[in-house]
Amino acid sequence: GWRASAISPPGSLNGPMPATGMPATRLAASGQRPASEAWSWRSSAMATPSRHWVISDVHGCADALQLLVSRLPAADRIVLCGDVINRGPRIEAAMDLAWDLVVTGRAVWLMGNHEKRLVDLLHSGIDWAWNDLARCATFRQLGERRCRLWLERLEHLPLTYGAPGWVATHAGFDPRTWQPDLHVRMPFWQAYDGRFGEVVVGHTPGPDVRRLQGGITLIDTGACYGGPLTAYCPETQAIEQVPGLITLSSAMQGLALA
């Protein structure tokens, strides 16, 4: 079994993927990394900082993300652990900020289930996909043209980022294959055996940062539902939080469109 315990916190679309922030899918295609590692973006791809801050499930809360980033040391790397898009009121502003951080080498943006769903819908070309796109908050706020301009970036987002002793991914790993899974919850929580060290994930909102037995840390604190937006440092277990800066009524409206 597993036990959960809370960790109390202390008091533009132009330009190529930067060479210092190339996702593993691109590295594999270019021959710089084996294809078997194509789901991983490891710190060895760039100069490794001494500390990282993992932020998950921004969900269009651009103001909260900007404020949180401003409070983090400039020399530390940020890992955006998926689901930057959908739900919130300023989705493209959040995407622009996230991508600016990637371009400058300050951040890594991982794939979340919401980014993957949008990519799949834009690629599908099937009639029913348009009905789903019409209900997607990102598609409604950006429109088809802007979404397709983002498509190449989103479809190449890596699934994991790792450094010694820990790895970040959006939801967890499928315990049957130990490959990243963007939707998994309980099966991973119950089966994880510590093989990757600490696993830092989002995907499942809660009122605070939670640690599960076996080395899983859940950091989604529901910014788009009125909770704080959280940054978690796996090297020190430090926590930084800012208000989600979104009203409950706006969150419910965004949820209806996501």
Coordinates of C-alpha atoms in Angstrom, one line a residue:
G1 CA 0.0 0.0 0.0
W2 CA 0.9 3.6 0.1
R3 CA 0.5 6.5 2.5
A4 CA 0.1 10.1 1.6
S5 CA 1.5 12.9 3.7
A6 CA 1.4 16.7 3.1
I7 CA 4.6 18.7 2.8
S8 CA 4.0 22.0 4.5
P9 CA 5.5 24.9 2.5
P10 CA 7.9 27.3 4.3
G11 CA 6.6 30.7 5.4
S12 CA 6.0 35.3 -30.2
L13 CA 5.9 32.1 -32.3
N14 CA 8.9 32.9 -34.5
G15 CA 12.3 31.2 -34.1
P16 CA 13.6 27.6 -34.0
M17 CA 14.0 25.3 -31.0
P18 CA 17.1 26.6 -29.2
A19 CA 20.1 24.3 -29.4
T20 CA 20.5 24.3 -25.7
G21 CA 16.9 23.3 -25.1
M22 CA 16.4 20.6 -27.7
P23 CA 13.9 17.9 -26.6
A24 CA 15.0 14.3 -26.7
T25 CA 12.7 13.5 -29.7
R26 CA 14.7 16.0 -31.7
L27 CA 18.0 14.7 -30.4
A28 CA 17.1 11.1 -31.3
A29 CA 16.1 12.1 -34.8
S30 CA 19.4 14.0 -35.2
G31 CA 21.5 11.0 -34.0
Q32 CA 22.6 12.7 -30.8
R33 CA 20.7 10.3 -28.5
P34 CA 19.4 6.7 -28.9
A35 CA 15.7 6.5 -30.1
S36 CA 15.0 4.3 -27.1
E37 CA 15.5 7.4 -24.9
A38 CA 13.2 9.6 -27.0
W39 CA 10.7 10.2 -24.2
S40 CA 13.4 11.6 -21.9
W41 CA 14.9 15.0 -21.7
R42 CA 17.8 14.7 -19.3
S43 CA 19.8 17.4 -17.7
S44 CA 22.9 16.2 -19.6
A45 CA 21.4 17.9 -22.7
M46 CA 22.3 21.2 -21.2
A47 CA 24.6 22.6 -18.6
T48 CA 23.3 21.2 -15.3
P49 CA 22.2 23.7 -12.7
S50 CA 22.6 23.0 -9.0
R51 CA 18.9 23.3 -8.4
H52 CA 15.6 22.8 -10.3
W53 CA 12.0 24.0 -9.6
V54 CA 9.2 21.9 -10.9
I55 CA 5.9 23.6 -11.7
S56 CA 2.9 21.7 -13.0
D57 CA -0.6 22.4 -14.3
V58 CA -0.4 26.1 -15.0
H59 CA -3.6 25.8 -17.0
G60 CA -3.6 29.3 -18.5
C61 CA -2.8 31.1 -15.2
A62 CA -0.2 33.3 -16.9
D63 CA -0.1 36.0 -14.2
A64 CA 0.5 33.4 -11.5
L65 CA 3.3 31.8 -13.6
Q66 CA 5.0 35.1 -14.2
L67 CA 4.9 36.0 -10.5
L68 CA 6.1 32.6 -9.4
V69 CA 9.0 32.6 -11.9
S70 CA 10.0 36.1 -10.7
R71 CA 10.5 34.6 -7.2
L72 CA 12.8 31.8 -8.3
P73 CA 16.6 32.2 -8.4
A74 CA 17.7 33.1 -12.0
A75 CA 20.5 30.5 -12.0
D76 CA 18.1 27.6 -11.2
R77 CA 16.3 25.6 -14.0
I78 CA 12.5 25.5 -14.2
V79 CA 10.7 22.3 -15.2
L80 CA 7.2 22.9 -16.5
C81 CA 5.6 19.6 -15.8
G82 CA 2.9 19.6 -18.4
D83 CA -0.6 21.1 -18.8
V84 CA 0.4 24.7 -19.4
I85 CA -2.6 25.0 -21.6
N86 CA -6.4 24.8 -21.2
R87 CA -8.9 25.8 -18.5
G88 CA -7.5 29.3 -17.5
P89 CA -8.3 32.8 -18.8
R90 CA -4.9 33.6 -20.4
I91 CA -3.8 30.4 -22.1
E92 CA -1.6 31.8 -24.9
A93 CA 0.0 34.3 -22.6
A94 CA 1.0 31.3 -20.4
M95 CA 2.3 29.4 -23.5
D96 CA 4.3 32.5 -24.6
L97 CA 5.9 32.8 -21.2
A98 CA 6.7 29.1 -21.0
W99 CA 8.2 29.1 -24.5
D100 CA 10.3 32.3 -23.7
L101 CA 11.7 30.4 -20.7
V102 CA 12.6 27.4 -23.0
V103 CA 14.2 29.6 -25.6
T104 CA 16.4 31.3 -23.1
G105 CA 17.5 28.0 -21.6
R106 CA 15.9 28.6 -18.3
A107 CA 13.2 26.0 -18.5
V108 CA 12.1 22.7 -19.9
W109 CA 8.5 22.3 -20.9
L110 CA 7.2 18.7 -20.6
M111 CA 4.2 17.2 -22.4
G112 CA 1.0 16.9 -20.4
N113 CA -2.2 15.1 -21.2
H114 CA -3.8 18.4 -22.3
E115 CA -1.0 19.2 -24.8
K116 CA -1.1 15.7 -26.1
R117 CA -4.9 15.8 -26.6
L118 CA -4.7 19.0 -28.5
V119 CA -1.9 17.7 -30.7
D120 CA -3.9 14.5 -31.4
L121 CA -7.0 16.4 -32.3
L122 CA -5.2 18.8 -34.6
H123 CA -3.6 15.9 -36.4
S124 CA -6.8 13.7 -36.6
G125 CA -8.7 15.3 -39.5
I126 CA -11.8 13.4 -38.4
D127 CA -15.2 15.1 -38.2
W128 CA -15.7 14.3 -34.5
A129 CA -12.4 15.9 -33.6
W130 CA -13.8 19.3 -34.6
N131 CA -16.6 18.9 -32.0
D132 CA -13.9 18.1 -29.3
L133 CA -11.8 21.1 -30.5
A134 CA -14.8 23.4 -30.2
R135 CA -14.9 22.4 -26.5
C136 CA -11.2 22.9 -26.0
A137 CA -10.4 26.2 -24.2
T138 CA -7.1 26.6 -25.9
F139 CA -8.7 26.2 -29.4
R140 CA -11.4 28.6 -28.5
Q141 CA -9.0 31.3 -27.2
L142 CA -6.3 30.9 -29.9
G143 CA -8.4 29.8 -32.9
E144 CA -7.3 27.2 -35.4
R145 CA -4.6 29.2 -37.1
R146 CA -2.8 30.0 -33.9
C147 CA -3.1 26.5 -32.6
R148 CA -1.6 25.1 -35.8
L149 CA 1.3 27.6 -35.5
W150 CA 2.0 26.0 -32.0
L151 CA 1.5 22.5 -33.2
E152 CA 5.2 21.7 -34.1
R153 CA 6.4 22.9 -30.8
L154 CA 3.7 21.1 -28.8
E155 CA 4.1 17.7 -30.5
H156 CA 7.9 17.6 -29.7
L157 CA 7.6 18.3 -26.0
P158 CA 9.5 15.6 -24.1
L159 CA 7.8 13.4 -21.6
T160 CA 10.3 13.4 -18.8
Y161 CA 13.2 15.4 -17.4
G162 CA 15.7 13.9 -15.0
A163 CA 18.6 14.8 -12.8
P164 CA 20.5 12.6 -10.3
G165 CA 18.1 11.2 -7.7
W166 CA 14.8 12.3 -9.3
V167 CA 12.7 12.6 -12.4
A168 CA 9.8 14.8 -13.4
T169 CA 6.9 13.7 -15.6
H170 CA 3.3 14.8 -15.9
A171 CA 1.4 11.9 -14.3
G172 CA 3.7 9.0 -13.8
F173 CA 4.8 5.7 -15.3
D174 CA 2.8 2.7 -16.5
P175 CA 3.8 -0.1 -14.0
R176 CA 3.4 -2.7 -16.7
T177 CA 6.1 -1.2 -18.9
W178 CA 7.6 1.6 -16.8
Q179 CA 7.2 4.0 -19.7
P180 CA 5.7 7.5 -19.1
D181 CA 1.9 7.6 -18.9
L182 CA 0.1 11.0 -19.2
H183 CA -3.0 9.7 -17.4
V184 CA -2.0 7.2 -14.8
R185 CA -2.7 7.7 -11.1
M186 CA -3.5 4.8 -8.7
P187 CA -1.8 1.9 -10.5
F188 CA 1.5 3.9 -10.6
W189 CA 1.1 5.1 -7.0
Q190 CA 0.6 1.6 -5.7
A191 CA 3.3 -0.1 -7.8
Y192 CA 6.2 2.3 -7.8
D193 CA 9.3 0.7 -6.4
G194 CA 11.7 3.6 -6.4
R195 CA 13.6 2.6 -9.5
F196 CA 13.8 6.2 -10.8
G197 CA 14.4 7.9 -7.4
E198 CA 11.9 10.5 -6.5
V199 CA 9.2 11.0 -9.1
V200 CA 7.7 14.5 -9.2
V201 CA 4.3 14.7 -10.9
G202 CA 1.3 17.0 -11.4
H203 CA -1.9 15.9 -13.0
T204 CA -3.9 15.3 -9.8
P205 CA -4.8 18.5 -8.0
G206 CA -4.9 18.8 -4.2
P207 CA -4.8 21.4 -1.5
D208 CA -1.1 21.1 -0.9
V209 CA 2.1 19.3 -2.0
R210 CA 1.7 15.6 -1.2
R211 CA 4.3 12.8 -0.8
L212 CA 3.4 9.2 -1.3
Q213 CA 5.2 6.2 0.1
G214 CA 7.8 5.0 -2.4
G215 CA 9.1 8.4 -3.5
I216 CA 6.3 10.1 -5.4
T217 CA 5.7 13.8 -4.9
L218 CA 2.5 15.4 -6.2
I219 CA 2.8 19.1 -6.8
D220 CA -0.5 20.1 -8.6
T221 CA -2.2 22.5 -6.1
G222 CA -5.1 23.5 -8.3
A223 CA -4.0 27.0 -9.5
C224 CA -6.8 27.1 -12.0
Y225 CA -9.4 26.2 -9.4
G226 CA -8.5 29.0 -7.0
G227 CA -5.5 27.2 -5.3
P228 CA -1.9 28.3 -5.3
L229 CA 0.6 27.7 -8.1
T230 CA 3.5 25.7 -6.7
A231 CA 7.1 25.4 -7.5
Y232 CA 8.9 22.4 -5.8
C233 CA 12.7 22.0 -5.6
P234 CA 13.6 18.2 -5.6
E235 CA 17.1 18.9 -4.5
T236 CA 16.1 20.7 -1.3
Q237 CA 12.3 19.9 -1.0
A238 CA 11.8 23.7 -0.7
I239 CA 8.4 25.0 -1.9
E240 CA 7.4 28.4 -3.4
Q241 CA 3.8 29.3 -3.9
V242 CA 1.8 32.2 -5.3
P243 CA -2.0 32.7 -5.5
G244 CA -3.5 31.1 -8.6
L245 CA -4.9 34.6 -9.6
I246 CA -8.1 33.2 -11.0
T247 CA -11.6 33.4 -9.6
L248 CA -13.6 30.3 -9.0
S249 CA -16.2 31.4 -11.5
S250 CA -13.5 31.9 -14.2
A251 CA -12.2 28.4 -13.3
M252 CA -15.6 26.8 -13.7
Q253 CA -16.0 28.6 -17.1
G254 CA -12.6 27.4 -18.2
L255 CA -13.3 23.8 -17.1
A256 CA -16.5 23.8 -19.1
L257 CA -14.5 24.6 -22.2
A258 CA -11.5 22.3 -21.5

